[in-house]
Short mmCIF file of C-alpha atoms in Angstrom, two decimals:
data_model
loop_
_atom_site.label_atom_id
_atom_site.label_comp_id
_atom_site.label_asym_id
_atom_site.label_seq_id
_atom_site.Cartn_x
_atom_site.Cartn_y
_atom_site.Cartn_z
CA UNK A 1 86.71 112.39 112.16
CA UNK A 2 90.13 113.50 111.15
CA UNK A 3 90.70 115.88 108.39
CA UNK A 4 94.04 115.38 106.69
CA UNK A 5 95.18 117.87 103.82
CA UNK A 6 98.14 116.80 101.57
CA UNK A 7 99.42 119.84 99.67
CA UNK A 8 101.61 118.83 96.93
CA UNK A 9 102.96 120.89 94.00
CA UNK A 10 100.18 120.13 91.45
CA UNK A 11 97.25 118.87 93.63
CA UNK A 12 95.81 119.37 97.18
CA UNK A 13 94.11 116.20 98.69
CA UNK A 14 91.72 116.60 101.34
CA UNK A 15 90.73 112.87 103.13
CA UNK A 16 88.41 112.34 106.01
CA UNK A 17 89.44 109.50 108.19
CA UNK A 18 86.94 107.77 110.52
CA UNK A 19 87.29 104.79 113.12
CA UNK A 20 86.58 101.74 111.15
CA UNK A 21 84.06 99.17 112.31
CA UNK A 22 86.69 96.33 112.78
CA UNK A 23 89.09 98.86 114.59
CA UNK A 24 91.69 101.40 113.32
CA UNK A 25 91.22 103.95 110.80
CA UNK A 26 89.89 104.20 107.31
CA UNK A 27 89.50 106.97 104.66
CA UNK A 28 85.80 107.84 104.40
CA UNK A 29 85.77 110.29 101.60
CA UNK A 30 88.66 112.21 99.77
CA UNK A 31 88.68 115.08 97.34
CA UNK A 32 91.27 116.59 95.04
CA UNK A 33 91.73 120.34 93.85
CA UNK A 34 94.55 121.94 91.91
CA UNK A 35 97.12 123.76 94.04
CA UNK A 36 96.94 127.34 93.75
CA UNK A 37 98.94 129.04 96.79
CA UNK A 38 96.71 132.18 95.93
CA UNK A 39 93.39 130.17 96.96
CA UNK A 40 91.96 131.73 100.02
CA UNK A 41 90.61 130.15 103.14
CA UNK A 42 87.04 131.32 102.28
CA UNK A 43 87.59 129.73 98.79
CA UNK A 44 88.78 126.44 100.14
CA UNK A 45 85.70 126.54 102.46
CA UNK A 46 83.01 127.17 99.68
CA UNK A 47 84.60 124.10 97.85
CA UNK A 48 85.26 121.79 100.82
CA UNK A 49 81.76 122.28 102.67
CA UNK A 50 79.89 121.64 99.65
CA UNK A 51 81.63 118.50 98.95
CA UNK A 52 80.91 117.39 102.52
CA UNK A 53 77.28 118.34 102.12
CA UNK A 54 76.99 115.71 98.99
CA UNK A 55 78.51 113.18 101.17
CA UNK A 56 76.31 113.82 104.15
CA UNK A 57 79.08 114.75 106.46
CA UNK A 58 78.37 117.34 109.05
CA UNK A 59 80.72 120.00 109.58
CA UNK A 60 80.97 119.29 113.35
CA UNK A 61 82.06 115.78 112.56
CA UNK A 62 85.65 117.20 112.09
CA UNK A 63 87.36 117.11 115.48
CA UNK A 64 90.77 117.38 114.35
CA UNK A 65 92.75 118.58 111.29
CA UNK A 66 96.09 118.31 110.33
CA UNK A 67 97.86 119.24 107.04
CA UNK A 68 101.14 118.69 105.44
CA UNK A 69 102.61 121.07 102.60
CA UNK A 70 105.36 121.32 100.23
CA UNK A 71 104.03 124.72 99.25
CA UNK A 72 104.62 127.24 102.20
CA UNK A 73 102.24 129.94 100.87
CA UNK A 74 99.35 127.58 101.27
CA UNK A 75 99.81 127.02 104.82
CA UNK A 76 98.25 130.23 106.25
CA UNK A 77 95.15 130.00 103.87
CA UNK A 78 94.47 126.39 105.14
CA UNK A 79 94.98 127.67 108.66
CA UNK A 80 92.34 130.13 107.95
CA UNK A 81 90.02 127.45 106.86
CA UNK A 82 90.57 125.51 110.01
CA UNK A 83 90.17 128.18 112.42
CA UNK A 84 87.37 130.16 110.65
CA UNK A 85 85.02 127.40 109.32
CA UNK A 86 85.73 124.23 111.57
CA UNK A 87 86.92 126.28 114.96
CA UNK A 88 90.17 124.13 115.06
CA UNK A 89 93.68 124.83 115.60
CA UNK A 90 95.45 122.59 112.80
CA UNK A 91 98.28 120.51 113.41
CA UNK A 92 101.13 120.94 110.74
CA UNK A 93 103.14 118.08 109.93
CA UNK A 94 106.80 118.56 111.10
CA UNK A 95 105.97 121.32 113.67
CA UNK A 96 105.09 121.16 117.42
CA UNK A 97 103.11 118.21 118.59
CA UNK A 98 103.12 116.75 115.04
CA UNK A 99 106.93 116.88 114.75
CA UNK A 100 108.53 114.07 112.61
CA UNK A 101 109.70 111.95 115.58
CA UNK A 102 112.42 110.10 113.48
CA UNK A 103 115.95 110.70 113.11
CA UNK A 104 116.71 112.83 109.59
CA UNK A 105 120.48 111.73 108.95
CA UNK A 106 120.90 114.21 105.91
CA UNK A 107 123.08 117.47 105.72
CA UNK A 108 119.98 119.97 105.97
CA UNK A 109 117.16 118.04 108.02
CA UNK A 110 114.79 121.10 107.81
CA UNK A 111 114.88 120.99 103.79
CA UNK A 112 113.25 117.50 103.68
CA UNK A 113 109.88 117.93 102.11
CA UNK A 114 106.88 117.17 104.24
CA UNK A 115 105.54 114.58 101.57
CA UNK A 116 108.78 112.48 101.82
CA UNK A 117 108.93 112.70 105.65
CA UNK A 118 105.46 111.33 105.78
CA UNK A 119 106.08 108.62 103.44
CA UNK A 120 108.92 107.56 105.46
CA UNK A 121 106.85 107.54 108.56
CA UNK A 122 104.10 105.65 107.34
CA UNK A 123 106.06 103.11 105.31
CA UNK A 124 108.17 102.28 108.36
CA UNK A 125 104.86 101.73 110.29
CA UNK A 126 103.53 99.42 107.77
CA UNK A 127 106.61 97.49 106.52
CA UNK A 128 109.59 96.04 108.29
CA UNK A 129 113.44 96.34 107.60
CA UNK A 130 115.12 98.69 105.31
CA UNK A 131 113.02 100.35 102.81
CA UNK A 132 113.08 102.39 99.50
CA UNK A 133 109.99 104.56 99.00
CA UNK A 134 109.33 105.83 95.62
CA UNK A 135 106.71 108.55 95.21
CA UNK A 136 105.41 109.50 91.52
CA UNK A 137 104.47 113.19 91.93
CA UNK A 138 105.33 116.16 90.06
CA UNK A 139 108.94 114.84 90.89
CA UNK A 140 109.61 111.34 91.34
CA UNK A 141 111.29 110.86 94.79
CA UNK A 142 113.30 107.84 95.98
CA UNK A 143 113.87 107.63 99.80
CA UNK A 144 115.81 105.48 101.79
CA UNK A 145 114.54 104.58 105.31
CA UNK A 146 116.67 102.23 107.50
CA UNK A 147 115.09 99.52 109.93
CA UNK A 148 115.01 101.92 112.67
CA UNK A 149 113.05 104.17 110.86
CA UNK A 150 115.52 106.72 110.41
CA UNK A 151 115.37 108.86 106.97
CA UNK A 152 118.83 108.37 105.33
CA UNK A 153 118.71 110.38 102.17
CA UNK A 154 117.33 109.81 98.83
CA UNK A 155 117.10 110.85 95.12
CA UNK A 156 115.05 113.44 93.37
CA UNK A 157 114.24 112.86 89.57
CA UNK A 158 112.09 114.77 86.99
CA UNK A 159 108.35 113.27 86.99
CA UNK A 160 107.54 111.64 83.91
CA UNK A 161 105.08 114.38 83.07
CA UNK A 162 107.49 117.00 83.58
CA UNK A 163 109.89 115.13 81.32
CA UNK A 164 107.21 114.71 78.74
CA UNK A 165 106.40 118.53 79.01
CA UNK A 166 109.89 119.48 78.35
CA UNK A 167 110.26 117.15 75.46
CA UNK A 168 107.17 118.58 73.73
CA UNK A 169 107.57 122.04 74.74
CA UNK A 170 111.00 122.19 73.36
CA UNK A 171 110.40 120.65 69.98
CA UNK A 172 108.41 122.12 67.09
CA UNK A 173 106.92 119.07 65.61
CA UNK A 174 106.27 116.33 68.54
CA UNK A 175 102.73 115.92 69.72
CA UNK A 176 101.44 115.82 73.20
CA UNK A 177 100.78 112.08 74.04
CA UNK A 178 99.11 110.53 77.02
CA UNK A 179 101.23 108.49 79.68
CA UNK A 180 100.47 104.73 79.00
CA UNK A 181 102.18 101.57 78.55
CA UNK A 182 103.27 101.17 75.07
CA UNK A 183 101.43 98.63 72.74
CA UNK A 184 103.40 95.38 72.08
CA UNK A 185 106.55 94.28 73.36
CA UNK A 186 108.96 95.90 70.82
CA UNK A 187 110.96 98.73 71.86
CA UNK A 188 111.42 99.82 68.11
CA UNK A 189 108.53 102.29 67.35
CA UNK A 190 107.55 102.48 63.76
CA UNK A 191 105.72 106.04 64.13
CA UNK A 192 106.38 109.22 66.19
CA UNK A 193 103.88 108.72 68.75
CA UNK A 194 105.01 105.21 69.61
CA UNK A 195 108.70 106.11 69.40
CA UNK A 196 108.22 108.70 71.93
CA UNK A 197 105.97 106.76 74.15
CA UNK A 198 108.41 103.67 74.15
CA UNK A 199 111.25 106.60 74.99
CA UNK A 200 109.19 108.18 77.85
CA UNK A 201 107.59 105.00 79.30
CA UNK A 202 110.29 102.60 79.07
CA UNK A 203 113.18 104.98 79.59
CA UNK A 204 111.41 105.90 82.96
CA UNK A 205 111.15 102.21 83.91
CA UNK A 206 114.75 101.75 83.20
CA UNK A 207 115.84 104.76 85.12
CA UNK A 208 113.69 103.45 88.21
CA UNK A 209 115.18 99.82 87.92
CA UNK A 210 118.68 101.35 87.57
CA UNK A 211 118.46 103.81 90.51
CA UNK A 212 116.74 101.24 92.71
CA UNK A 213 119.59 98.66 91.94
CA UNK A 214 122.30 101.12 92.82
CA UNK A 215 120.45 102.17 96.17
CA UNK A 216 119.94 98.72 97.28
CA UNK A 217 123.76 97.89 96.54
CA UNK A 218 124.67 100.96 98.77
CA UNK A 219 122.24 100.10 101.64
CA UNK A 220 124.08 96.72 101.68
CA UNK A 221 121.08 94.90 103.27
CA UNK A 222 117.79 93.53 101.62
CA UNK A 223 115.19 96.54 101.30
CA UNK A 224 111.83 96.43 100.31
CA UNK A 225 110.54 98.83 97.84
CA UNK A 226 107.29 100.66 98.22
CA UNK A 227 105.63 102.49 95.60
CA UNK A 228 103.14 105.51 96.02
CA UNK A 229 101.70 108.24 93.99
CA UNK A 230 99.48 108.38 90.96
CA UNK A 231 101.29 106.36 88.33
CA UNK A 232 102.55 103.68 90.76
CA UNK A 233 99.84 101.29 89.80
CA UNK A 234 100.48 101.76 86.13
CA UNK A 235 104.35 101.01 86.53
CA UNK A 236 103.60 98.25 88.83
CA UNK A 237 102.13 96.38 85.86
CA UNK A 238 105.43 96.61 83.83
CA UNK A 239 108.17 96.08 86.38
CA UNK A 240 109.06 93.72 89.09
CA UNK A 241 110.92 95.90 91.40
CA UNK A 242 108.04 97.10 93.77
CA UNK A 243 107.58 94.82 96.68
CA UNK A 244 104.48 96.95 97.56
CA UNK A 245 102.02 99.67 96.00
CA UNK A 246 100.33 101.82 98.71
CA UNK A 247 98.54 104.55 97.19
CA UNK A 248 97.62 106.40 100.40
CA UNK A 249 101.14 106.37 102.06
CA UNK A 250 101.37 110.09 102.40
CA UNK A 251 97.91 110.50 103.92
CA UNK A 252 98.71 107.62 106.08
CA UNK A 253 101.51 109.49 107.49
CA UNK A 254 99.37 112.33 108.30
CA UNK A 255 97.01 110.25 110.15
CA UNK A 256 99.84 108.70 112.27
CA UNK A 257 101.21 112.04 113.12
CA UNK A 258 97.63 113.14 114.23
CA UNK A 259 97.21 110.19 116.28
CA UNK A 260 100.48 110.51 118.13
CA UNK A 261 99.58 114.33 118.69
CA UNK A 262 96.55 113.16 120.56
CA UNK A 263 98.33 110.62 122.69
#
């Protein structure tokens, strides 16, 4: 099995890939833990090995480990986890045998986040033509990938939860609300909570639709829009801009790099 680890700013996702009966690979199990750059390799091991035991997965079933991280301090501790508890040298996305393998046509290619590069690789492998990949994370990113698989640049916007935190944290009387679709079709709220939700939710939808329209116009060719991340499914129910929703895009990118490295 392959253990793929996606280290984001908010959460770390561990996923186990196994060969599917019909061929190809599938995610056998996945677990999520809050990101903490101070968490040691030993602490990761206590948590992960217990979860594997619950799922009936032996430690020696893991034959390959890869991780991609946007939190540089986490890389060392995850390497300790891999080497000390699994006896494996991990692949690090974007480095060595797990290099990106695609053109990165931006001013500073080394500054491209691992999650965005992985999304671009997986999206190009799964979908044809020009692509716009939207990832709902701590920040919401919009990335342009051309028909050859080259990364062409993109946009970074505050995530919807960050926007809500800023609104609530910098006002005296506004309450904290959950992110959900507003009730009814009206965009004129009649109470504080509804007005906040309309502003945050429909404002975010309008921002996405506007930015994607501008990106499509600049690309100048038909471009499919692929959404991923925790809120992709929610927004997909309330806009027509997404051509596909792919919740596991970043993990699939890790699996693709590991497969290439093995080959």
